[in-house]
XYZ file of C-alpha atoms in Angstrom:
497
model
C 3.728 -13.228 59.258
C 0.893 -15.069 57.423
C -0.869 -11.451 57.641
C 2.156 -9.370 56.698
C 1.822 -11.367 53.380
C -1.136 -11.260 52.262
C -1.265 -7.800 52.701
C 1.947 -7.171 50.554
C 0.478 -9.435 47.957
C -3.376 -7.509 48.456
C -0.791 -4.237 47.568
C 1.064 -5.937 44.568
C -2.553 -6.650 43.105
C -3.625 -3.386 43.667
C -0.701 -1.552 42.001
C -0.087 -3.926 39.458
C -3.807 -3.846 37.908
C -3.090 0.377 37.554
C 0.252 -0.274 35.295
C -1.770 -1.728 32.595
C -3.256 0.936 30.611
C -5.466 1.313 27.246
C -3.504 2.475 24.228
C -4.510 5.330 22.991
C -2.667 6.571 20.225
C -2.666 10.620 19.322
C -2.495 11.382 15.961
C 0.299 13.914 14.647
C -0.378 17.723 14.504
C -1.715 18.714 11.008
C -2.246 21.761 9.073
C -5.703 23.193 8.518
C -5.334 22.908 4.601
C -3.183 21.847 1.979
C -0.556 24.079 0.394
C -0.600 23.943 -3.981
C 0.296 27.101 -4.642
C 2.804 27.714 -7.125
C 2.967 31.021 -8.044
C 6.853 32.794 -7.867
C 7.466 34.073 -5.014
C 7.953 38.251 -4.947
C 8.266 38.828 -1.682
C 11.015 37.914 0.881
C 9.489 35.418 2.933
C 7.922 36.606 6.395
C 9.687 35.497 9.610
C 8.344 32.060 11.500
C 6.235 33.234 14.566
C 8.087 29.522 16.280
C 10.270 29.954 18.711
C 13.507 28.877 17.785
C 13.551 25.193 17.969
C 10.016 24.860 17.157
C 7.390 23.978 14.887
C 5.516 26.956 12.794
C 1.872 27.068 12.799
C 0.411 26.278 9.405
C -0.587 29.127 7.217
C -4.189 29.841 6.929
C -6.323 29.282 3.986
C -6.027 31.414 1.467
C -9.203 32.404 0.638
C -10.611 32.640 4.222
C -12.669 29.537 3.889
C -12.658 26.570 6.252
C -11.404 23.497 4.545
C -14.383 20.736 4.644
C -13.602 17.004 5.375
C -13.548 14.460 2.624
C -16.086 11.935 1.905
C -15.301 8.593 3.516
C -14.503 6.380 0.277
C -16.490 3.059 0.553
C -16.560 0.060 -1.362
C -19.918 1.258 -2.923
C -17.252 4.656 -4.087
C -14.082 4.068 -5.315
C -12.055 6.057 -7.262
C -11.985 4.016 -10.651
C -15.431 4.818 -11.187
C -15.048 8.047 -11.828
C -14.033 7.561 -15.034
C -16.901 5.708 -16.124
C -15.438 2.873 -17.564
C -17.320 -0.881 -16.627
C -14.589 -2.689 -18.180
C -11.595 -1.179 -16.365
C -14.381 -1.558 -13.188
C -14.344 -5.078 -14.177
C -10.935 -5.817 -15.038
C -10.203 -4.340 -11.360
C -12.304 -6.782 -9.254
C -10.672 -9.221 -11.437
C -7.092 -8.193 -10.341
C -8.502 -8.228 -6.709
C -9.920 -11.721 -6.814
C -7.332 -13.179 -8.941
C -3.962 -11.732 -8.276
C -1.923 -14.647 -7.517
C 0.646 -11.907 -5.402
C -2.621 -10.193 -4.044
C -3.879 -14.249 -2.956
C -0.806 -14.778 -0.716
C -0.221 -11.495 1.230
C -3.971 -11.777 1.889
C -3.537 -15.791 3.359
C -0.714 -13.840 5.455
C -2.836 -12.180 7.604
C -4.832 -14.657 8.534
C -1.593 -16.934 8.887
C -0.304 -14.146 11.297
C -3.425 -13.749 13.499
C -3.051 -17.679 14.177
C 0.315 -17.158 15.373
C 0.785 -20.037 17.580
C 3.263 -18.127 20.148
C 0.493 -15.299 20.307
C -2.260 -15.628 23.163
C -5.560 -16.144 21.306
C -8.386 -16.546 23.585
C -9.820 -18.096 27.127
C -7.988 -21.512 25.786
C -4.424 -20.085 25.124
C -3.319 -20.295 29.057
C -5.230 -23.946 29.366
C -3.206 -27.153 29.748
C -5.159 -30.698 30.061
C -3.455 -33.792 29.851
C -0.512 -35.549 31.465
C 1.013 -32.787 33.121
C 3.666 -34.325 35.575
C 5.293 -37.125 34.842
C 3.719 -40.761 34.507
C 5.601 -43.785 33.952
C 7.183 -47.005 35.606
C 10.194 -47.445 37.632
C 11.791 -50.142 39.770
C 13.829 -48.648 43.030
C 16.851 -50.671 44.575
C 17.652 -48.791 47.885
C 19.568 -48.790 50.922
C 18.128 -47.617 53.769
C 20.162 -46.515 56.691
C 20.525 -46.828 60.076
C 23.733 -49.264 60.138
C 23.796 -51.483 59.113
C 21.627 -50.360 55.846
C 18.300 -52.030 55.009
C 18.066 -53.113 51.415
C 14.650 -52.309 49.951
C 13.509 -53.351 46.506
C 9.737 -52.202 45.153
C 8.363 -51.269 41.705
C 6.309 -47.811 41.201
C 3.765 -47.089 38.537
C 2.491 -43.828 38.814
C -0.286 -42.077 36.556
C -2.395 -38.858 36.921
C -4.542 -35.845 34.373
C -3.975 -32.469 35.516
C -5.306 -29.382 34.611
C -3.151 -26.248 34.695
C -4.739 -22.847 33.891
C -3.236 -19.262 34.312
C -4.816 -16.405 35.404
C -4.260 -13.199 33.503
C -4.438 -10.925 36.675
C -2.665 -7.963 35.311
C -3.313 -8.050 31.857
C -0.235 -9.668 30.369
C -1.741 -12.378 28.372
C -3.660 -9.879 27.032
C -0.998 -7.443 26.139
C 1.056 -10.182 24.494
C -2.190 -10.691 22.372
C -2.624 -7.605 21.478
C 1.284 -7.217 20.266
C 0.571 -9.781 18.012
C -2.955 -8.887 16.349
C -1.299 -5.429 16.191
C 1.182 -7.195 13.877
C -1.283 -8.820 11.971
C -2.766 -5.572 11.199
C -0.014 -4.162 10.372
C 0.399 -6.954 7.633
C -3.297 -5.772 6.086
C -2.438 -2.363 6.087
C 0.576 -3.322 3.876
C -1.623 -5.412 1.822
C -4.029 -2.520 1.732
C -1.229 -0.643 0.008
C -0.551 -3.069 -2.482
C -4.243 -3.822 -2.990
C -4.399 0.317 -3.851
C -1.417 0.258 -5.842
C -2.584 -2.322 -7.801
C -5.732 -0.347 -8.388
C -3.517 2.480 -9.754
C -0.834 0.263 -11.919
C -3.864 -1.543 -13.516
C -5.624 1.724 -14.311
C -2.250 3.434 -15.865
C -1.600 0.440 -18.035
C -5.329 0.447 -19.344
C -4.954 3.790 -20.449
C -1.078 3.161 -21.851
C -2.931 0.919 -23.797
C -5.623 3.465 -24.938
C -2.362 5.941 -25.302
C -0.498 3.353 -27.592
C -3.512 2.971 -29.775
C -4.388 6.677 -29.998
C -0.789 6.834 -31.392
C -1.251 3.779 -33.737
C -4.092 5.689 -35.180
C -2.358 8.974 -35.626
C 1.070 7.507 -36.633
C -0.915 5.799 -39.663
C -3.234 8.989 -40.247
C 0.614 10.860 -40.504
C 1.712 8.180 -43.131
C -1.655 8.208 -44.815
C -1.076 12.239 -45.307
C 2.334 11.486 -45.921
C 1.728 9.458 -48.711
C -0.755 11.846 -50.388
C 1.870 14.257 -50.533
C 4.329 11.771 -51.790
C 2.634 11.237 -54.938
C 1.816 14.867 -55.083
C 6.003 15.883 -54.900
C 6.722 12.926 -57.079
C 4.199 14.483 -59.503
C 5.603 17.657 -59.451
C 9.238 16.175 -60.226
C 7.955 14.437 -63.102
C 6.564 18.011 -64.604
C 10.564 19.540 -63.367
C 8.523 21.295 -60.917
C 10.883 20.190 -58.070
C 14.240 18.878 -57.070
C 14.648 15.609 -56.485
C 15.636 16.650 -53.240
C 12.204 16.998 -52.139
C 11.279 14.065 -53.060
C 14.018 12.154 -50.885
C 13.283 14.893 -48.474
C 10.043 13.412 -48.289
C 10.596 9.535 -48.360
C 12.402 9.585 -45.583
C 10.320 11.144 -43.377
C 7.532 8.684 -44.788
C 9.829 5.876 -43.807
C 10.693 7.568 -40.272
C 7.113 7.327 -39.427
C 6.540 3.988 -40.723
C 9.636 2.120 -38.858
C 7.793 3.685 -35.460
C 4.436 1.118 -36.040
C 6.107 -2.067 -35.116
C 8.154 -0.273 -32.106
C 4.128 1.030 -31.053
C 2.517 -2.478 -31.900
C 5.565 -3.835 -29.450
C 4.898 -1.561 -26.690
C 0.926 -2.147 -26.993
C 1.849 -6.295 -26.907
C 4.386 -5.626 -23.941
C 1.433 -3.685 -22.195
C -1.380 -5.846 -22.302
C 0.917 -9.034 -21.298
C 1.692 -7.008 -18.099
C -2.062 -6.330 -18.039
C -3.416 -9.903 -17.858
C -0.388 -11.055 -15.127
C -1.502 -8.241 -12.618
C -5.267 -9.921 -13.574
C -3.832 -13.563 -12.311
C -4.079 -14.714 -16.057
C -1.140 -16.094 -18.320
C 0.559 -13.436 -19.985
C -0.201 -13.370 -23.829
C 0.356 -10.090 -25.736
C -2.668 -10.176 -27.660
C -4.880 -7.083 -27.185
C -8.261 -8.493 -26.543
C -8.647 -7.198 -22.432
C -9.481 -3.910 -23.022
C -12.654 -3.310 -25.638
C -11.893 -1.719 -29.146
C -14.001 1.293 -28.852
C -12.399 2.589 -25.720
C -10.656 5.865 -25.774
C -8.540 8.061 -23.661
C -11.445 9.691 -21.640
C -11.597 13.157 -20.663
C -10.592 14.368 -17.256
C -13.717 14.069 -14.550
C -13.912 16.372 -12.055
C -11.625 16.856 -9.251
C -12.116 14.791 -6.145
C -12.302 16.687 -2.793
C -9.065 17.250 -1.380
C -10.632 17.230 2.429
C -7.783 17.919 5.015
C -4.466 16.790 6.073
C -5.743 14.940 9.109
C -8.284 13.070 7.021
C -4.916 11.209 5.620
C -4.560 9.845 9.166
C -7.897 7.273 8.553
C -7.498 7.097 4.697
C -4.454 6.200 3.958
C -3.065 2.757 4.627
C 0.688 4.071 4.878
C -0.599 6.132 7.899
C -3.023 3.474 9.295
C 0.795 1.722 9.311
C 2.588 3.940 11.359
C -0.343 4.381 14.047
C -0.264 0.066 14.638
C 3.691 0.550 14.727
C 3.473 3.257 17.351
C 0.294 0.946 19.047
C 2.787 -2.125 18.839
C 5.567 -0.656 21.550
C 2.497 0.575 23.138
C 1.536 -2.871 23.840
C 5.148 -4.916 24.557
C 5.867 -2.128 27.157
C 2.257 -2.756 29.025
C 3.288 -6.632 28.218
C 7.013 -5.933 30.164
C 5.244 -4.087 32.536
C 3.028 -6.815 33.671
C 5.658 -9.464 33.177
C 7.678 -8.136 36.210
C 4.252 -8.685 38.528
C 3.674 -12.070 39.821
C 2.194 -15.037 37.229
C -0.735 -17.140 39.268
C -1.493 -20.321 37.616
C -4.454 -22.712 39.100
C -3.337 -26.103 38.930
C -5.481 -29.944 39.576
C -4.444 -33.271 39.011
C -6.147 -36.343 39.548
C -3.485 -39.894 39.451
C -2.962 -43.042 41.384
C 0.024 -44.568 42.468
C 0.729 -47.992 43.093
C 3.670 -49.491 44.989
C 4.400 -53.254 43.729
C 2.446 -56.204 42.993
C 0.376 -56.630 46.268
C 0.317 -52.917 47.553
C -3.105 -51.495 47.052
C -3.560 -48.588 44.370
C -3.568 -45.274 46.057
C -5.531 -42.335 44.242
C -4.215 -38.933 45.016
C -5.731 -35.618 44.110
C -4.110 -32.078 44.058
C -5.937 -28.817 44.009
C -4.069 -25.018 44.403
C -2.709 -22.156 43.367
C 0.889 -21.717 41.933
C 2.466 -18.413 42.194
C 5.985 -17.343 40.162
C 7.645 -14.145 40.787
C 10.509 -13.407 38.729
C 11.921 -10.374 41.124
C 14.934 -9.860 38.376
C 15.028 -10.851 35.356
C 18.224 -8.916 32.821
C 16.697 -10.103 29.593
C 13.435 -7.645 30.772
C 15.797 -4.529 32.261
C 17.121 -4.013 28.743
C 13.947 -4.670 27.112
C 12.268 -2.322 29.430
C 15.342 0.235 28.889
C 14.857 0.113 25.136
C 11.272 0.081 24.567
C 10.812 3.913 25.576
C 13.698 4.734 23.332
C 11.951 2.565 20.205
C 8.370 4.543 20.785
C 10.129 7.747 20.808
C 11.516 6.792 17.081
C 8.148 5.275 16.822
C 6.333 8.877 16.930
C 9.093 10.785 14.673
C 8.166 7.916 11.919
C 4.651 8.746 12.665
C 5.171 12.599 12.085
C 7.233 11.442 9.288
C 4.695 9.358 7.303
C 2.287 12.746 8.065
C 4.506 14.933 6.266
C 4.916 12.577 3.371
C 1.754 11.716 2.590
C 0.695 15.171 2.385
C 3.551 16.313 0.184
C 2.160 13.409 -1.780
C -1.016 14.850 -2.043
C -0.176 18.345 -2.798
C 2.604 17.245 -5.879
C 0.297 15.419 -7.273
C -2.368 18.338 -7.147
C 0.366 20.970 -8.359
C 1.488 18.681 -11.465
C -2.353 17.704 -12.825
C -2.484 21.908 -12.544
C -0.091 22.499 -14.413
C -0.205 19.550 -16.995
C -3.759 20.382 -17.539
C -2.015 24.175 -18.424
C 0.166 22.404 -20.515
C -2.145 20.585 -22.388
C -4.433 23.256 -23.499
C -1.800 25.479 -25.047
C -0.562 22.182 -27.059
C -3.845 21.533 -28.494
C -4.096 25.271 -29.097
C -0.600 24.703 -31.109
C -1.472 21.708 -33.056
C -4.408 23.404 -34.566
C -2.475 26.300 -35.402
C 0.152 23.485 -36.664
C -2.807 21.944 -38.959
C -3.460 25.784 -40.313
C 0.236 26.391 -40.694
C 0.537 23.092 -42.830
C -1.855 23.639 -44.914
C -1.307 27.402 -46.049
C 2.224 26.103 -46.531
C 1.374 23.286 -48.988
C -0.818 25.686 -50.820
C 1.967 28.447 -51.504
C 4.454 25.210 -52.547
C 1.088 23.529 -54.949
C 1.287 27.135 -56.566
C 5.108 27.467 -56.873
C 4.859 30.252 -54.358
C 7.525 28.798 -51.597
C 9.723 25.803 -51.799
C 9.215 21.856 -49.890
C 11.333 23.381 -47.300
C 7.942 25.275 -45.703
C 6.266 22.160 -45.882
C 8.633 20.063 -45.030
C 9.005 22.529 -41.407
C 5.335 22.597 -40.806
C 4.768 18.671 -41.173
C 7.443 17.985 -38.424
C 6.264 20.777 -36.274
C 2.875 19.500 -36.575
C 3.975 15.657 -35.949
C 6.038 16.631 -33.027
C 2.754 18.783 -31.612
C 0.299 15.639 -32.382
C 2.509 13.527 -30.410
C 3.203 15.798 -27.377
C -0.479 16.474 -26.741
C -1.490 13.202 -27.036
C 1.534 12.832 -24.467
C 0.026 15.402 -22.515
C -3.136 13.654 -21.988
C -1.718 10.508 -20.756
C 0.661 12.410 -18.253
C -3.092 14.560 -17.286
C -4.648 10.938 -16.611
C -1.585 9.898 -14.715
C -1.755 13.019 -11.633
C -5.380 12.481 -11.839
C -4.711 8.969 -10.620
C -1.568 9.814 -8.141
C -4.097 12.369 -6.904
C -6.745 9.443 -6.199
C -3.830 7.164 -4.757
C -2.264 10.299 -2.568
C -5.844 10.422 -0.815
C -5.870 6.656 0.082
C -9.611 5.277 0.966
C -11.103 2.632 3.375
C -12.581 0.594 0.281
C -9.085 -1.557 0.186
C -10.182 -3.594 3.799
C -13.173 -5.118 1.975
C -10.485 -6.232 -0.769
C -8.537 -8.146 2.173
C -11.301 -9.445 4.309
C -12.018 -11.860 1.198
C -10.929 -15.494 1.353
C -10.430 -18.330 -0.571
């Protein structure tokens, strides 16, 4: 019998130890390149080579030329620096440092990697101390045959045990795992943040730049506009023209001057955002950013790389591979939680039975063995956990398909706002030419203020969209940094108070 056993247990061992696997987790299909095409489509659309039900293979490039991998982004390479700027470089490591949101989701990972009901190391499964019960008790008792024997002693009873168990079949481990995997999952989220902060503190530095380019060309407009005042009003005086005009004319002049306080508002607005994302107090006072800074030009596209390179870039992807690793884990944890738990146990005491009994020492040494052969709590958990990693993968595939639609909008609108913004600075110096052949036909009584009076709008309106233009150019350049993620956030969340 004793045989029989310890055979079936040598079996258990054997078969429990090969439940337990490594997770490996298999990143999602991918096409070769990215799709930014946007020319109209003249052709009806060719039919998918899938069978029905399934998945198309992606289109090949278009020019016949392997796509190359990006550069791995380190902390030595970010983004930011492409647009040679120290102070917004500076102003960023300032935001990472200082960020009082930033400061407590980083203290959360660490606070989640302690997590007390997570196994941490060789010391997690290790009790020392009073294990059983210790303590003093008086016993009245009878004590048969008949008629019963009445015995009356005092018991003290004291002992240090150790209790240790032994992670045979890897569920400690797997439990441990589960909840590092969640702690991870934590600094990828933070990693987002940390590279959306990175983005919202770049766009407000140049809405900044923006709302002081417009300042400057909103009191340029009233500086013209003003010139021409006293050249209308000169005019009237000499019955050269209506008064009309010259109403025409103040009140555009006063249009343009009620929009500096609304700018001066937006620029104080701004830069008290500016300094709370920095961890300082707000104050709207514009003294972050240095006076001689300028919208800067547009520095040369970054290298696009391939769709699977978003799989180790991106922190929203690094996500959904530690959510599919997580189920990964609890099922090899309910796995191994259905095989037996062995648990080496000692204890050292001494008993002693009244006042003039001798103290007797006792001293245990063995091995404890629990088997849980049902358990209903585990038969739905182990029912629902294949179900969970199935949804798991399709969030996986998901995140995929997002973050490279991310990457290819962004691509398609700095395209096509770059377009843009050529033909509007094309316009606005034909605006500047327009205006000034028409104020030269109206000086020499050629054409009336209502030429004039056209051309100045037009050329207002054209002044303002392209400097519009640029900011909107800036902005995809920056969604197209932020759509290609980078490893450089981890060094922002490995720092500590």
């Amino acid at each position: 019998m004793r045989l029989r056993f310890t055979l079936a247990l040598l079996a258990t061992l054997c078969s429990g130890c090969e439940l337990i696997r490594p997770v490996v987790v298999e990143p999602p299909l991918a096409p070769s390149s990215y799709s930014t095409a946007v020319d109209p489509r003249t052709e009806p659309p060719q039919p998918s080579s899938a069978p029905e039900g399934g998945v198309p293979s992606p289109r090949p490039s278009e020019e016949g030329v392997p796509a190359q991998p990006a550069e791995p982004i380190t902390q030595d390479a970010v983004w930011w620096t492409a647009f040679a700027d120290p102070a917004l470089d500076t102003a960023i490591q300032e935001c990472f440092g200082d960020n009082l949101a930033l400061r407590d989701a980083r203290e959360l990972i660490y606070e989640n990697q302690l997590d007390p009901a997570v196994p941490q190391g060789w010391w997690y499964p290790l009790q020392v101390g009073i294990l059983n019960p210790a303590g003093l008790s008086h016993v009245v008792a009878n004590v048969p045959p008949a008629p019963p024997t009445r015995t009356e002693y005092s018991v003290a009873t004291v002992g240090v045990g150790v209790a240790y168990q032994v992670d045979l079949f890897g569920a400690l481990d797997a439990q441990r795992r589960a909840g590092l995997n969640f702690a991870e999952q934590q600094r990828q989220l933070t990693e987002g943040r940390v590279q959306d902060l990175a983005v919202r503190i770049t766009q407000i530095w140049f809405d900044i730049l923006e709302a002081r380019a417009l300042r400057d060309l909103t009191l340029r407009q009233i500086d013209y506009n003003k010139e021409l005042l006293q050249l209308i009003r000169a005019r009237f005086e000499q019955h050269l023209t209506p008064r009309l005009v010259v109403l025409q004319q103040e009140q555009l002049l006063l249009n343009l001057e009620s929009q500096v306080p609304l700018i001066a508002t937006r620029n104080a607005l701004l830069n008290s955002e500016l300094k709370a994302l920095l961890g300082r107090v707000p104050s709207p006072a514009d003294d972050v950013i240095p006076l001689d800074r300028q919208l800067p030009d547009l520095p040369p596209p970054p290298k696009l790389g391939t769709p699977g390179d978003l799989n180790a870039n991106t922190p929203e992807m690094r996500l959904a591979e530690l959510r599919v690793a997580e189920v990964e884990h609890r099922i090899n944890a309910n796995l191994a939680s259905w095989l037996p738990t062995i648990q080496l146990v000692g204890n050292v005491g001494a008993s002693k039975y009244g006042l003039k009994e001798p103290v007797l020492g006792e001293s245990v040494v063995g091995v404890g063995l629990t088997w849980a052969l049902f358990d209903g709590r585990r038969v739905t958990e182990y029912l629902r956990l294949p179900i969970q990693l199935q949804r798991r993968h399709v969030q996986y595939q998901l995140a995929l398909h997002t973050a490279i639609g991310r990457v290819q909008d962004a691509v398609v609108q700095e395209e096509n706002e770059a377009t843009s913004l050529r033909s509007l600075r094309a316009q606005v110096q034909l605006g500047r030419q327009l205006l000034d052949e028409a104020r030269r036909i109206f000086e020499q009584g050629q054409s009336d203020y209502l030429t004039v009076l056209s051309a100045l709008t037009n050329l207002v309106g054209l002044e303002r969209a392209s400097l519009q233009a640029q900011r909107l150019l800036l902005n995809h350049r920056v969604e197209v940094y932020r759509s290609l993620g980078g490893t450089w956030s981890r060094d922002v969340t490995l720092e500590r108070e």
